[in-house]
Structures are given as structure tokens and as C-alpha cells.
Amino acid sequence: HLREPYLDMAKLLYAEKDWDGLVHMCRTALRITERPRTYICEPFAWGSFPYDLLSIAHFHLSQWESALKNAEKAFALAPDDARLQENCALLRAKIQKESRI
């Protein structure tokens, strides 16, 4: 019922460059849709962070459309984050370039 343990594991998998494991942990965390009213509930778990990690994992797996979809979700939750905005632009350019090949 808590996203935080899954996202803590996701951080470790990111550091280990285990992209498939990272996708699994992020998706599992995001299946938890009811935010608990407890002190353990951390804001990072309910913001752009899980979508950002998921986008990065899909990028490393060459799953461009999924990477973009999650980058856009992350950016929608943090519209002032220039890095997320740039990630969306880079992924759109990558998809456009791939479609020309």
C-alpha cells in the first residue's frame, strides 16, 4: 500500500543499470493509486519521480514511445523542470528521426 519501498528499490536498480527491474519496480509503485494519509508517505513518490525513472528505463531499453509517454507524465507533474522538458523534446526528436529510417 506504499509506493516508497518500491521506489527505493527502483533507485538501487537505477544505480545498478538494471533497466528491466527498474521498469517493474516503477510500474508496481504506480499501481498504488490511493495516497495513504501517513507520515511515511513521501511527496517524491507522488510527483514526477516515478514517471521520470520509468522514462529513463524505457530509454535505455530503446522503447522510445514508452519513454516519451512517461517523460510527458513526469513533465506534466513538474512543469517548471527544464530537464524534464528537454527530455521530452529529445525523445520527440528521436522518435521523429526513427520514423524516417
Short mmCIF file of C-alpha atoms in Angstrom, two decimals:
data_model
loop_
_atom_site.label_atom_id
_atom_site.label_comp_id
_atom_site.label_asym_id
_atom_site.label_seq_id
_atom_site.Cartn_x
_atom_site.Cartn_y
_atom_site.Cartn_z
CA HIS A 1 0.00 0.00 0.00
CA LEU A 2 3.09 2.27 -0.01
CA ARG A 3 5.00 3.43 -3.09
CA GLU A 4 8.14 4.41 -1.22
CA PRO A 5 9.69 0.93 -0.75
CA TYR A 6 9.25 0.15 -4.45
CA LEU A 7 10.81 3.46 -5.43
CA ASP A 8 13.69 2.97 -3.01
CA MET A 9 14.36 -0.33 -4.75
CA ALA A 10 13.96 1.44 -8.10
CA LYS A 11 16.74 3.89 -7.10
CA LEU A 12 19.04 0.94 -6.41
CA LEU A 13 18.15 -0.69 -9.73
CA TYR A 14 18.83 2.62 -11.49
CA ALA A 15 22.29 2.73 -9.92
CA GLU A 16 22.84 -0.88 -11.00
CA LYS A 17 21.57 -0.08 -14.52
CA ASP A 18 19.01 -2.88 -14.25
CA TRP A 19 16.51 -1.32 -16.66
CA ASP A 20 14.03 -4.22 -16.73
CA GLY A 21 13.96 -4.34 -12.95
CA LEU A 22 13.54 -0.58 -12.83
CA VAL A 23 10.52 -0.77 -15.13
CA HIS A 24 8.99 -3.46 -12.93
CA MET A 25 9.50 -1.53 -9.67
CA CYS A 26 8.18 1.74 -11.09
CA ARG A 27 5.11 0.09 -12.59
CA THR A 28 4.44 -1.70 -9.33
CA ALA A 29 4.70 1.57 -7.41
CA LEU A 30 2.40 3.35 -9.86
CA ARG A 31 -0.26 0.66 -9.46
CA ILE A 32 -0.73 2.08 -5.97
CA THR A 33 -3.16 4.89 -6.71
CA GLU A 34 -4.51 5.77 -3.29
CA ARG A 35 -2.19 8.08 -1.39
CA PRO A 36 -2.07 7.00 2.24
CA ARG A 37 -2.52 9.53 4.99
CA THR A 38 0.52 8.63 6.99
CA TYR A 39 3.82 10.25 7.89
CA ILE A 40 5.60 7.57 5.85
CA CYS A 41 4.05 8.92 2.63
CA GLU A 42 6.77 10.98 0.91
CA PRO A 43 5.98 13.66 -1.71
CA PHE A 44 8.61 12.34 -4.17
CA ALA A 45 6.62 9.13 -4.57
CA TRP A 46 3.54 11.04 -5.73
CA GLY A 47 5.21 13.53 -8.04
CA SER A 48 7.20 13.25 -11.25
CA PHE A 49 9.89 10.93 -9.86
CA PRO A 50 8.40 7.50 -10.68
CA TYR A 51 7.49 8.58 -14.22
CA ASP A 52 10.93 10.11 -14.73
CA LEU A 53 12.67 6.89 -13.68
CA LEU A 54 10.32 4.85 -15.84
CA SER A 55 11.07 7.07 -18.82
CA ILE A 56 14.81 6.67 -18.29
CA ALA A 57 14.49 2.88 -18.10
CA HIS A 58 12.44 2.73 -21.30
CA PHE A 59 15.00 4.97 -22.99
CA HIS A 60 17.82 2.57 -22.12
CA LEU A 61 15.70 -0.30 -23.42
CA SER A 62 15.20 1.60 -26.73
CA GLN A 63 11.45 1.79 -26.09
CA TRP A 64 11.10 5.34 -27.35
CA GLU A 65 7.30 5.69 -27.30
CA SER A 66 7.04 4.44 -23.72
CA ALA A 67 9.94 6.66 -22.72
CA LEU A 68 8.19 9.69 -24.20
CA LYS A 69 4.82 8.83 -22.67
CA ASN A 70 6.36 8.66 -19.20
CA ALA A 71 8.56 11.71 -19.73
CA GLU A 72 5.44 13.68 -20.63
CA LYS A 73 3.68 12.45 -17.48
CA ALA A 74 6.69 13.47 -15.39
CA PHE A 75 6.80 16.89 -17.04
CA ALA A 76 3.06 17.39 -16.51
CA LEU A 77 3.64 16.88 -12.78
CA ALA A 78 6.69 19.19 -12.72
CA PRO A 79 6.15 21.78 -15.47
CA ASP A 80 8.95 24.02 -14.19
CA ASP A 81 11.59 21.31 -14.53
CA ALA A 82 13.72 22.24 -17.53
CA ARG A 83 15.43 18.83 -17.61
CA LEU A 84 12.10 17.04 -17.98
CA GLN A 85 11.06 19.45 -20.71
CA GLU A 86 14.33 18.82 -22.54
CA ASN A 87 13.92 15.05 -22.17
CA CYS A 88 10.51 15.28 -23.86
CA ALA A 89 11.96 17.31 -26.71
CA LEU A 90 14.87 14.92 -27.19
CA LEU A 91 12.58 11.89 -27.22
CA ARG A 92 10.22 13.50 -29.73
CA ALA A 93 13.20 14.23 -31.98
CA LYS A 94 14.46 10.64 -31.58
CA ILE A 95 11.05 9.20 -32.50
CA GLN A 96 10.75 11.52 -35.48
CA LYS A 97 14.24 10.57 -36.67
CA GLU A 98 13.50 6.83 -36.22
CA SER A 99 10.27 7.13 -38.22
CA ARG A 100 12.22 8.49 -41.18
CA ILE A 101 14.52 5.47 -41.35
#
